[in-house]
PDB file of C-alpha atoms in Angstrom:
ATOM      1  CA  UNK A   1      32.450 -30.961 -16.993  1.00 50.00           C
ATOM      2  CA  UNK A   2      33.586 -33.663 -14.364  1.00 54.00           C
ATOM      3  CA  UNK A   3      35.207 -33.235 -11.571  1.00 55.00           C
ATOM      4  CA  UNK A   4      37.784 -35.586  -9.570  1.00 59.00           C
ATOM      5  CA  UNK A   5      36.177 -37.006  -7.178  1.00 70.00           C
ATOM      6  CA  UNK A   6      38.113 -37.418  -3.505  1.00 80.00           C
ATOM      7  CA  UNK A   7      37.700 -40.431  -1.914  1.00 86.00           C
ATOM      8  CA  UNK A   8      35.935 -40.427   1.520  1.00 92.00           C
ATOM      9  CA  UNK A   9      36.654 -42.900   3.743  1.00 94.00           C
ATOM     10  CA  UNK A  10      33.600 -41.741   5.878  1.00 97.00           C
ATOM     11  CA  UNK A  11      31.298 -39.492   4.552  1.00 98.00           C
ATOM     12  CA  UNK A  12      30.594 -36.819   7.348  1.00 98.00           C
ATOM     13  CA  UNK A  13      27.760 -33.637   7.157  1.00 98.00           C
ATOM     14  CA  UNK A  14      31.159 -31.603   6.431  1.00 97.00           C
ATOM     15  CA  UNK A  15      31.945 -34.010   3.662  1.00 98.00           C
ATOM     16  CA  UNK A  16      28.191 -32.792   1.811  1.00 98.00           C
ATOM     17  CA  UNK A  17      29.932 -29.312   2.373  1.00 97.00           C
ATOM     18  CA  UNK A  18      32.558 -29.631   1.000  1.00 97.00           C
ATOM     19  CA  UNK A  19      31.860 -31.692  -1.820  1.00 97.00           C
ATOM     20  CA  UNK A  20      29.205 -28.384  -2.844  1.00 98.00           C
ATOM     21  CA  UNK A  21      32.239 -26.084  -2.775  1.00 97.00           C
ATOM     22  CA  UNK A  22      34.591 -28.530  -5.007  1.00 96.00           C
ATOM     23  CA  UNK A  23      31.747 -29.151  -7.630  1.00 96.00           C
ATOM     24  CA  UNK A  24      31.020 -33.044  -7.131  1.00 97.00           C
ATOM     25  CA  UNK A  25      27.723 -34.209  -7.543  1.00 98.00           C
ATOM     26  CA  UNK A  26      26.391 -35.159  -3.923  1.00 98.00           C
ATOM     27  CA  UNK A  27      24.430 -39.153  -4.493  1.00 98.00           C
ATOM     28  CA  UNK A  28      21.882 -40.220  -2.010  1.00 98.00           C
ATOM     29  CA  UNK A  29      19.458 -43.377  -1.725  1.00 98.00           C
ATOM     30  CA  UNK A  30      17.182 -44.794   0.277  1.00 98.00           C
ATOM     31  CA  UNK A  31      17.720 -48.122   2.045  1.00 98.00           C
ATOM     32  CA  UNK A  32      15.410 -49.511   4.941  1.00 98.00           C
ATOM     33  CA  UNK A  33      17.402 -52.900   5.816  1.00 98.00           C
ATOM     34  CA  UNK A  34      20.783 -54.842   6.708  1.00 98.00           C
ATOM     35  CA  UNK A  35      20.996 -56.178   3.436  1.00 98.00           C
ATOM     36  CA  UNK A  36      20.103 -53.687   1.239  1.00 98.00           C
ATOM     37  CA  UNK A  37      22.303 -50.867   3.187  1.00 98.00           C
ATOM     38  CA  UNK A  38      25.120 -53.317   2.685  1.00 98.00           C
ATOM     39  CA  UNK A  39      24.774 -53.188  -0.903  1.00 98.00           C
ATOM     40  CA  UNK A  40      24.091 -49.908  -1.330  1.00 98.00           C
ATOM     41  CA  UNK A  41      26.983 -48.307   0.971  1.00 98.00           C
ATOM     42  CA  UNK A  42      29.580 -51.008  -0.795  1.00 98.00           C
ATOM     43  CA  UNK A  43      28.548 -49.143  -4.156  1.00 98.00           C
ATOM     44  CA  UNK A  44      29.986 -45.789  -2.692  1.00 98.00           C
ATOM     45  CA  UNK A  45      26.384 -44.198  -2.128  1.00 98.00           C
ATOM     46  CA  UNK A  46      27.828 -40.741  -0.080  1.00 98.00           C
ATOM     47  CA  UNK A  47      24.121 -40.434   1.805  1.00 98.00           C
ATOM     48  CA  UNK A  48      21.596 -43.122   3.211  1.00 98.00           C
ATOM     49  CA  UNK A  49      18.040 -42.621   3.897  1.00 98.00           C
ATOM     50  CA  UNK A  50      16.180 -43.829   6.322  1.00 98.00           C
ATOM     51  CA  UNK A  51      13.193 -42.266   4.741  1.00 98.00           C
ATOM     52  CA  UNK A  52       8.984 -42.526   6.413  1.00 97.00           C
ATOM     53  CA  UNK A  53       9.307 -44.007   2.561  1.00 96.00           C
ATOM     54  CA  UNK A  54       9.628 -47.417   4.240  1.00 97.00           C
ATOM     55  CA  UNK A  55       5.698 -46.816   5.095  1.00 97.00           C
ATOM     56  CA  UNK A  56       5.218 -47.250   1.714  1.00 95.00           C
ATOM     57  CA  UNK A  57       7.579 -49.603  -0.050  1.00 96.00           C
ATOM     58  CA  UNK A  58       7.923 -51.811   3.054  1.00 97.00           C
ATOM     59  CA  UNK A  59       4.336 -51.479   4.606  1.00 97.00           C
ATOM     60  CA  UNK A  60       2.297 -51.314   1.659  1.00 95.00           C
ATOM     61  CA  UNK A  61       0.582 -48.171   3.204  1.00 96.00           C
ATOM     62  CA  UNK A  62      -0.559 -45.453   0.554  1.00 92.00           C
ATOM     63  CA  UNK A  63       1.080 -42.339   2.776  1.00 93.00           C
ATOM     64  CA  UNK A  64       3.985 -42.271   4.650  1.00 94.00           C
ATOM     65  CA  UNK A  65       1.854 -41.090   7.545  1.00 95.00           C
ATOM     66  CA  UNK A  66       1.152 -44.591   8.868  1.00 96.00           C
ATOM     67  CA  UNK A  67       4.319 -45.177   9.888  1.00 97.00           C
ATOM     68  CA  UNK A  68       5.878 -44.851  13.701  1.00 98.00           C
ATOM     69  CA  UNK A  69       8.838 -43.512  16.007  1.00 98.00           C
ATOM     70  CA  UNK A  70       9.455 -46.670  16.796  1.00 98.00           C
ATOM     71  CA  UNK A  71       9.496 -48.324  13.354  1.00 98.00           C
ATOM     72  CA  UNK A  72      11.772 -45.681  12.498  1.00 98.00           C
ATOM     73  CA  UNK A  73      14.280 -46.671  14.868  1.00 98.00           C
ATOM     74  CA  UNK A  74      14.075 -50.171  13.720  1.00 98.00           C
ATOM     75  CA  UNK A  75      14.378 -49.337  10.024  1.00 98.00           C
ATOM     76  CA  UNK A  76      17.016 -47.376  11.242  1.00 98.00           C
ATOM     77  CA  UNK A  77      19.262 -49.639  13.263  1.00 98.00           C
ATOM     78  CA  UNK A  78      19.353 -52.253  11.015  1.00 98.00           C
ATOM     79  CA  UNK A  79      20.864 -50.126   8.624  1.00 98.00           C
ATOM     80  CA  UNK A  80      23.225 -48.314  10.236  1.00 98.00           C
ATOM     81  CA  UNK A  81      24.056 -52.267  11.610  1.00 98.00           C
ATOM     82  CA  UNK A  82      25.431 -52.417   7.602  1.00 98.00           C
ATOM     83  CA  UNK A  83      27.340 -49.450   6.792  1.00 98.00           C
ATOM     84  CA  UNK A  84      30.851 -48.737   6.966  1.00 98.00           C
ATOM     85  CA  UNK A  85      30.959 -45.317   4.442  1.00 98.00           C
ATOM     86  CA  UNK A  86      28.393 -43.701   4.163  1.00 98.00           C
ATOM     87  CA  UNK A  87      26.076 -41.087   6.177  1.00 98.00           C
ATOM     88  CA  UNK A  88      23.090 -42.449   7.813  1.00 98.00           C
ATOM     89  CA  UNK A  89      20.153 -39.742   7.856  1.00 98.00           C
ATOM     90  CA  UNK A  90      16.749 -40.466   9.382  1.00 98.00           C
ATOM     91  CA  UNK A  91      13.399 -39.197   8.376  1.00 98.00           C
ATOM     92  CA  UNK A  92      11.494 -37.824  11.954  1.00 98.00           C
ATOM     93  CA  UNK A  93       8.048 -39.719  11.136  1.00 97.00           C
ATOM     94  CA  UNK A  94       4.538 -37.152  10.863  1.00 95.00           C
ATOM     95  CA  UNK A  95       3.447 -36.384  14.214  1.00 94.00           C
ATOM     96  CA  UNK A  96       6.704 -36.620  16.142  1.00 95.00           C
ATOM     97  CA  UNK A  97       7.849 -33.460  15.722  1.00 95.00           C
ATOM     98  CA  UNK A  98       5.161 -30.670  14.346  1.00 90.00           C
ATOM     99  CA  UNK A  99       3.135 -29.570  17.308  1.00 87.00           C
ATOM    100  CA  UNK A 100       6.119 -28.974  19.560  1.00 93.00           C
ATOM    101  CA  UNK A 101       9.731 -28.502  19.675  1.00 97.00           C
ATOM    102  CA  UNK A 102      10.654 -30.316  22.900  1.00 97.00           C
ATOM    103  CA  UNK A 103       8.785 -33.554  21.651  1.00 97.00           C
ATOM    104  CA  UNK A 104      10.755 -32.927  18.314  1.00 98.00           C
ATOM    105  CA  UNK A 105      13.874 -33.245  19.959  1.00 98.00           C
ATOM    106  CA  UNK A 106      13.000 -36.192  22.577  1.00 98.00           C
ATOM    107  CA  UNK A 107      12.060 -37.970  19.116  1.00 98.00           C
ATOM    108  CA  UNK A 108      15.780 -36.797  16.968  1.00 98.00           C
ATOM    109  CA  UNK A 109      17.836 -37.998  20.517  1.00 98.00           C
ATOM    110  CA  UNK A 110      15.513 -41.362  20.404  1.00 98.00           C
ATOM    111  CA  UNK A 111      16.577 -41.997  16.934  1.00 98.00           C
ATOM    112  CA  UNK A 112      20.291 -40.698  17.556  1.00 98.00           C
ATOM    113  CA  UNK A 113      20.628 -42.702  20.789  1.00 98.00           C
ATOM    114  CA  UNK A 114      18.541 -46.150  19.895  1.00 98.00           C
ATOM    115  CA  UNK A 115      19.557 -46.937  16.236  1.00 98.00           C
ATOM    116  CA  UNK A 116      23.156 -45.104  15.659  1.00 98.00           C
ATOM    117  CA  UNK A 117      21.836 -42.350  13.057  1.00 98.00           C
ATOM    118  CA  UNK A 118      24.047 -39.802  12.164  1.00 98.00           C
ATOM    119  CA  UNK A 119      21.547 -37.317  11.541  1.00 98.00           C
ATOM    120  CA  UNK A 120      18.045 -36.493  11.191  1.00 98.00           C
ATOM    121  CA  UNK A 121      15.548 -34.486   8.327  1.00 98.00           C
ATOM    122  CA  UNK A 122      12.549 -32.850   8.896  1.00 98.00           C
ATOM    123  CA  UNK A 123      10.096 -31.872   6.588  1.00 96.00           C
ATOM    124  CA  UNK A 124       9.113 -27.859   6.600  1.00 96.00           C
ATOM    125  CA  UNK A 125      10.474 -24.250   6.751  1.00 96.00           C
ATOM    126  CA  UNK A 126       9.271 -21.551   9.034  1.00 96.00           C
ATOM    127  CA  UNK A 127       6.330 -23.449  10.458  1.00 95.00           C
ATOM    128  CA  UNK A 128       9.014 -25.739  11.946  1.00 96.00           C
ATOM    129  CA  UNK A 129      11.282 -23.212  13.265  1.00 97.00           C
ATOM    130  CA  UNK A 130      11.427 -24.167  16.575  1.00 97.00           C
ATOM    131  CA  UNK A 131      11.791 -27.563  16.460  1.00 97.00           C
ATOM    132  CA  UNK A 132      14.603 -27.670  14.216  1.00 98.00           C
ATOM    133  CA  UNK A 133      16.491 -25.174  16.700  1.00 98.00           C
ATOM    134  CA  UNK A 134      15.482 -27.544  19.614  1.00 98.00           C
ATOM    135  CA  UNK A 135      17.375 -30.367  17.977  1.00 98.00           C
ATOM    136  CA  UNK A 136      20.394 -28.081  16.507  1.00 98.00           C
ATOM    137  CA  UNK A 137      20.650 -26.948  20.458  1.00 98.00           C
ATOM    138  CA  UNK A 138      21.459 -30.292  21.138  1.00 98.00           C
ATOM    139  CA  UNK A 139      24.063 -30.921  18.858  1.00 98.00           C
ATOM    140  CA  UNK A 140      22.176 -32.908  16.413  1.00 98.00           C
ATOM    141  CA  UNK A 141      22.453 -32.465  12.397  1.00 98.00           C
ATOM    142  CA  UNK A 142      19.411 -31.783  10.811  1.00 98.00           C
ATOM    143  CA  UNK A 143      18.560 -32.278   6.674  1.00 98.00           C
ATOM    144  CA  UNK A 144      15.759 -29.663   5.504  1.00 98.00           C
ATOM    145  CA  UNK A 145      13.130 -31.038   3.180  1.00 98.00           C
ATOM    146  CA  UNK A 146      11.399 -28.219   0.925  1.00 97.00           C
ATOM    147  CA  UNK A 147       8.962 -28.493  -2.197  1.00 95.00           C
ATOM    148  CA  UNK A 148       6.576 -31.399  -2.014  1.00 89.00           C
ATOM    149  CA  UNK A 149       6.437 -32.769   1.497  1.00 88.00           C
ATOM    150  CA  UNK A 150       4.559 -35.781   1.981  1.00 83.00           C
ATOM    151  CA  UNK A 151       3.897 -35.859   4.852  1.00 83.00           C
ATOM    152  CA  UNK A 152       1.423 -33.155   4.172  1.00 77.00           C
ATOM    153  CA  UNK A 153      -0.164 -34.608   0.994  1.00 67.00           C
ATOM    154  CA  UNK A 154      -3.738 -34.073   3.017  1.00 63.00           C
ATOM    155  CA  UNK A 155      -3.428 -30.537   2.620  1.00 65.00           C
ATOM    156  CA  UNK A 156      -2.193 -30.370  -0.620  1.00 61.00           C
ATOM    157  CA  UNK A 157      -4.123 -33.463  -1.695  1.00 60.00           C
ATOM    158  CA  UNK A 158      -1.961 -34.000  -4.651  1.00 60.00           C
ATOM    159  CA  UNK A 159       1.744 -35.083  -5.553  1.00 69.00           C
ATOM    160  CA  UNK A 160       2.011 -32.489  -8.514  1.00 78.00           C
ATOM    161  CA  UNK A 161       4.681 -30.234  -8.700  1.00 84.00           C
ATOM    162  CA  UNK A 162       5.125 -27.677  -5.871  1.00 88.00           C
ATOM    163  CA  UNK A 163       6.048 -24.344  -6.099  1.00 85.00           C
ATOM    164  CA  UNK A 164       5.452 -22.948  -9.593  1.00 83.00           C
ATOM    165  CA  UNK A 165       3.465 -20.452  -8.878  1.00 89.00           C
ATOM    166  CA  UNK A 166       5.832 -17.019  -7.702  1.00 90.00           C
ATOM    167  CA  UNK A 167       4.331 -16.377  -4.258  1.00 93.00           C
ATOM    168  CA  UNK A 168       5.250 -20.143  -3.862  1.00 92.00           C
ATOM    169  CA  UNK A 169       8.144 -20.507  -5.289  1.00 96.00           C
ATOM    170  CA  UNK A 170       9.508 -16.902  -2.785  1.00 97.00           C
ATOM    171  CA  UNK A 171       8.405 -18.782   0.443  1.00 96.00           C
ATOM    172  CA  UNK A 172      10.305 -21.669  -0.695  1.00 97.00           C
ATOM    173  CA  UNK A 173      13.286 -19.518  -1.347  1.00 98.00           C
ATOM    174  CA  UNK A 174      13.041 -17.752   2.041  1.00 98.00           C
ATOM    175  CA  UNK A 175      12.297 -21.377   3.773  1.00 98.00           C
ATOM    176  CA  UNK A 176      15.312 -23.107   2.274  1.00 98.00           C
ATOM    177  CA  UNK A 177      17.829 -18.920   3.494  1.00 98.00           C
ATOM    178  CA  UNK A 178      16.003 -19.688   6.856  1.00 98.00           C
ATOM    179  CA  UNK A 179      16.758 -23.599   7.419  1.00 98.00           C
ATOM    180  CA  UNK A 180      20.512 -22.821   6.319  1.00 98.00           C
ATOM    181  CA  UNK A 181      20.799 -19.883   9.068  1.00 98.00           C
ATOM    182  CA  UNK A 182      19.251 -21.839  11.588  1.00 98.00           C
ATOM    183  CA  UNK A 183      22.218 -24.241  10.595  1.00 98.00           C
ATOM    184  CA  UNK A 184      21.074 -27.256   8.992  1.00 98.00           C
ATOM    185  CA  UNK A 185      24.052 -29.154   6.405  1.00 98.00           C
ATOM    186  CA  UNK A 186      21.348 -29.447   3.648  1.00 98.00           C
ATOM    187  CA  UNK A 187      18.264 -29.850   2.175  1.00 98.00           C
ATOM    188  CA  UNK A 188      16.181 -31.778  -0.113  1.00 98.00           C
ATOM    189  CA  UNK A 189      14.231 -30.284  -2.561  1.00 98.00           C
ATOM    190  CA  UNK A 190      11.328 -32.631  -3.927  1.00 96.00           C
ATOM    191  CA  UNK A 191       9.370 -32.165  -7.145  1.00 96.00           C
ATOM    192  CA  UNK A 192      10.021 -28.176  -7.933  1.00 96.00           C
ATOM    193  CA  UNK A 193      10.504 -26.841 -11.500  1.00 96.00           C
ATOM    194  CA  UNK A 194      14.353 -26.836 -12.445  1.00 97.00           C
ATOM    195  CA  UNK A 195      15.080 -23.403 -12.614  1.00 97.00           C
ATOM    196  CA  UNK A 196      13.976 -22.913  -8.583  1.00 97.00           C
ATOM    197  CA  UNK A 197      16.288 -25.399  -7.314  1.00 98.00           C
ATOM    198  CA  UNK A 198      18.678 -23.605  -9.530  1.00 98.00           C
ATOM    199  CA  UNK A 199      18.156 -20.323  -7.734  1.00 98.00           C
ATOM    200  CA  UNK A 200      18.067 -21.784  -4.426  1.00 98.00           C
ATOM    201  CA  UNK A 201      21.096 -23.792  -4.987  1.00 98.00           C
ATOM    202  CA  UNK A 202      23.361 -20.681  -6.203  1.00 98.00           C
ATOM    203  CA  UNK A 203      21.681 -18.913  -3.056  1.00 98.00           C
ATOM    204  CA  UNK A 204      23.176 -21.772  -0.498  1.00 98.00           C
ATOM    205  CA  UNK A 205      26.065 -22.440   0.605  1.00 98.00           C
ATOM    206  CA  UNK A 206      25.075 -25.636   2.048  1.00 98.00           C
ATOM    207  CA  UNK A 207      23.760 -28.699  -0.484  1.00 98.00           C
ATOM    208  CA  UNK A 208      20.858 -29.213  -2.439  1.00 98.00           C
ATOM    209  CA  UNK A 209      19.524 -33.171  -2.910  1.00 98.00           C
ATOM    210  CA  UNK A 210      16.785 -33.174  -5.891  1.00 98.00           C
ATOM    211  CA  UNK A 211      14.284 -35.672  -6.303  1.00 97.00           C
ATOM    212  CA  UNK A 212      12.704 -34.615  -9.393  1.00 96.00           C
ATOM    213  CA  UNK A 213      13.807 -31.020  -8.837  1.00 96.00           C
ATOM    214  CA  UNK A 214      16.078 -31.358 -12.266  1.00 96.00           C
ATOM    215  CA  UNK A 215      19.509 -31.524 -12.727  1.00 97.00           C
ATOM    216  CA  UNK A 216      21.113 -28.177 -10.947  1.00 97.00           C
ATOM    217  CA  UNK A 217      20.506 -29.676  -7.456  1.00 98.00           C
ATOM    218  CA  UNK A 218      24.556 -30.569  -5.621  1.00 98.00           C
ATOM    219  CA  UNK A 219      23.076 -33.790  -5.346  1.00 98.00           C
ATOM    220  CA  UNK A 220      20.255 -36.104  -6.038  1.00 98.00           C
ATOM    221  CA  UNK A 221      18.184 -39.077  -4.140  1.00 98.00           C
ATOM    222  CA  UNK A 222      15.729 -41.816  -5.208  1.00 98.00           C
ATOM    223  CA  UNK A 223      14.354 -44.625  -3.400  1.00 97.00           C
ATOM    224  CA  UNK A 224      16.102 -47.919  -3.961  1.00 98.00           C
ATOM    225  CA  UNK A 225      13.178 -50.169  -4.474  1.00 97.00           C
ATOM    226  CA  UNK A 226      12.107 -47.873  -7.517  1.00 97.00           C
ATOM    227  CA  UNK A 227      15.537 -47.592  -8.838  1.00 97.00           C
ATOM    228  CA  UNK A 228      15.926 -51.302  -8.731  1.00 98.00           C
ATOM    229  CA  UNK A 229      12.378 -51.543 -10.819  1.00 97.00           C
ATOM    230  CA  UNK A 230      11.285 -53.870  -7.654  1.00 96.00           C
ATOM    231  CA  UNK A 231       8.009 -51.116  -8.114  1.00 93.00           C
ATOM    232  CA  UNK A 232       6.611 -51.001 -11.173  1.00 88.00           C
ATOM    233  CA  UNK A 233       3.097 -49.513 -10.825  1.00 86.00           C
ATOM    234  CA  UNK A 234       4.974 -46.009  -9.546  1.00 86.00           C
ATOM    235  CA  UNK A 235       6.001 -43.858 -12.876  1.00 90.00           C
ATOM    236  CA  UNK A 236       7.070 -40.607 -12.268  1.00 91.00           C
ATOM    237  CA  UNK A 237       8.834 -37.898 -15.036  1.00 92.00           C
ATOM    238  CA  UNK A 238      11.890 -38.013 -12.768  1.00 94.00           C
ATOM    239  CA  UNK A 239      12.613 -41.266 -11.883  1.00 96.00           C
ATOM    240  CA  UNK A 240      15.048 -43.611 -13.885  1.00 96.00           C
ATOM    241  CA  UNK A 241      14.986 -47.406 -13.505  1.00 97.00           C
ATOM    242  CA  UNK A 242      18.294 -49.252 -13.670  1.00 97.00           C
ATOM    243  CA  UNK A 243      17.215 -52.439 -13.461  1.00 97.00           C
ATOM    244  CA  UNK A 244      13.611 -54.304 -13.915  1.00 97.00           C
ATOM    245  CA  UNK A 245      13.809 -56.549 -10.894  1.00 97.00           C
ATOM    246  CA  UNK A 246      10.262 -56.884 -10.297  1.00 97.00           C
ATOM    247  CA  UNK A 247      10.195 -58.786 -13.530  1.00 97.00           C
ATOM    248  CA  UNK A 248      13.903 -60.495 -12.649  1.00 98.00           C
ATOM    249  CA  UNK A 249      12.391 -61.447  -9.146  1.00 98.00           C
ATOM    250  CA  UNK A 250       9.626 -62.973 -10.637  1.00 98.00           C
ATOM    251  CA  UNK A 251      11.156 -65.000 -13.034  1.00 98.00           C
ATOM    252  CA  UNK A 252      13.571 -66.674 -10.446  1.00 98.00           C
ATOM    253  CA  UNK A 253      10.803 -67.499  -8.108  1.00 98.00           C
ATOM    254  CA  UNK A 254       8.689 -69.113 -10.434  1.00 98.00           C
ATOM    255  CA  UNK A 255      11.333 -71.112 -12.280  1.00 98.00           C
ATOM    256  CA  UNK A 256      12.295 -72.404  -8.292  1.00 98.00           C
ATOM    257  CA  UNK A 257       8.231 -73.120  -7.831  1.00 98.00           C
ATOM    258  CA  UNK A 258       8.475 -75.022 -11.278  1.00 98.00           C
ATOM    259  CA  UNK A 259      11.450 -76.939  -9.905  1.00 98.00           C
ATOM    260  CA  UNK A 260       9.984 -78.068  -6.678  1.00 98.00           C
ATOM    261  CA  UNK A 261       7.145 -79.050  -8.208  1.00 98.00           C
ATOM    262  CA  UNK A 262       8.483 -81.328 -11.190  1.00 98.00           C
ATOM    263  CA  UNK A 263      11.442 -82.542  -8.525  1.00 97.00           C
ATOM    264  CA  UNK A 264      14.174 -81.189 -10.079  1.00 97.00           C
ATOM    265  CA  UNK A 265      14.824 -78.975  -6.986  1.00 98.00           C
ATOM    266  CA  UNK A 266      16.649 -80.578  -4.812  1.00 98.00           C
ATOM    267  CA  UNK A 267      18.950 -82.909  -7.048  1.00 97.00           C
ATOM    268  CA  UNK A 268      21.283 -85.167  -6.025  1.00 96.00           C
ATOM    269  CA  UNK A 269      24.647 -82.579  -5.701  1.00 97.00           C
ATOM    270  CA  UNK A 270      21.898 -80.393  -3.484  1.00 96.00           C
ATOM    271  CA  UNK A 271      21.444 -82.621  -0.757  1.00 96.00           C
ATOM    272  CA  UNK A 272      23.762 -84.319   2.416  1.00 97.00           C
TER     273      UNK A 272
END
């Protein structure tokens, strides 16, 4: 069944609550640059991510654990440089806010106060308790992140599906009641059978964004680059490619190399 959708002139953390309680689908992508973000908040995207993803599609690293506070904030302010909708939320990158609260929140007001961010996600439940309370204390919105978290994919040393097995999937469940009491807006829920993100969703009043957590999440997130097909060696169950522009891309720049090279490129209306 769709519903109307009401037009947002800026998308706010009440906006994502709202949009739960009236039924519309809540849509969410990554974007790590001015250009990109432009493109992406002109289509009407509700929710921007800044996500420690960058580490990978921008860095070429294999984890997103490479990746810095200070990158972050770059990332960061060159997106929020682009957008005139949509919300802006900002991965905290591994090791800025696990072993202790009051460096998690000097590292969410750095990325609040240096790039423009509208809000912040950490990855965790109860193990992070403190830290997302530090930051909530100081007024600053924080997105859960449940299921697969890769920023620990040391300890689970694989990217398989999380949380199928009951005592699992329970501490997920009690997680995802804990991070809404503590008062975070939402929470993503990453690669998690279906039917749990069902049951936590119904359990929440706050949203649910799946990435390959099925099709009962209030809203849903990939990462640009793979939408766009500018990956192509990355094939996951969930993900669906729009486009193929790794293929497009390549096409273009090799029909400009064979153009320079037989000196068709420039031609005489390309020139002063």
């Amino acid at each position: 069944m769709s519903v109307a959708k009401k037009e947002y002139k800026r998308v706010t953390v009440k906006s994502l609550v709202d949009m739960k309680k009236n039924g519309e689908k809540i849509s969410m992508l990554t974007a790590y640059d001015y250009s990109m973000a432009k493109i992406v908040d002109a289509a009407k995207v509700d929710v921007i991510l800044v996500g420690d993803s960058a580490s990978n599609v921008m860095a070429g690293h294999e984890t997103t654990l490479p990746i810095t506070l200070d990158q972050m904030i770059y990332h960061a302010s060159s997106v929020i440089r682009a957008i005139d909708r949509a919300l802006v939320v900002v991965d905290l990158p591994f090791g800025s806010y696990q072993s202790d609260p009051k460096e998690a929140l000097r590292s969410a007001i750095r990325i609040m106060k240096e790039s423009g961010a509208h809000a912040v996600k950490l990855e965790g439940g109860a193990e992070i308790k403190e830290s997302v309370k530090r930051i909530l204390a100081a007024g600053i919105p924080v997105m859960g992140h449940l299921g697969l978290t890769p920023q620990s994919i040391y300890k689970f040393g694989t990217y398989t599906v999380r949380a199928k097995e009951e005592e699992e999937a329970e501490q997920l469940m009690e997680d995802a009641k804990l991070l809404e009491k503590l008062g975070c807006f939402g929470l993503v829920l990453e690669k998690i059978p279906a039917e749990l993100t069902k049951k936590v969703s119904e359990s929440l009043t706050i949203p649910t964004i799946g990435i390959g957590g099925g099709k009962h999440a209030d809203g849903q997130v990939l990462v640009v680059h793979d939408l766009l097909g500018m990956t192509h060696e990355f094939n996951p169950r969930f993900l669906r490619r729009y486009m193929n522009l790794y293929e497009e891309m390549g096409n273009a720049i090799s029909n400009y190399v064979s153009d320079v090279k037989s000196q068709d490129f420039p031609n005489d209306d390309e020139q002063y």
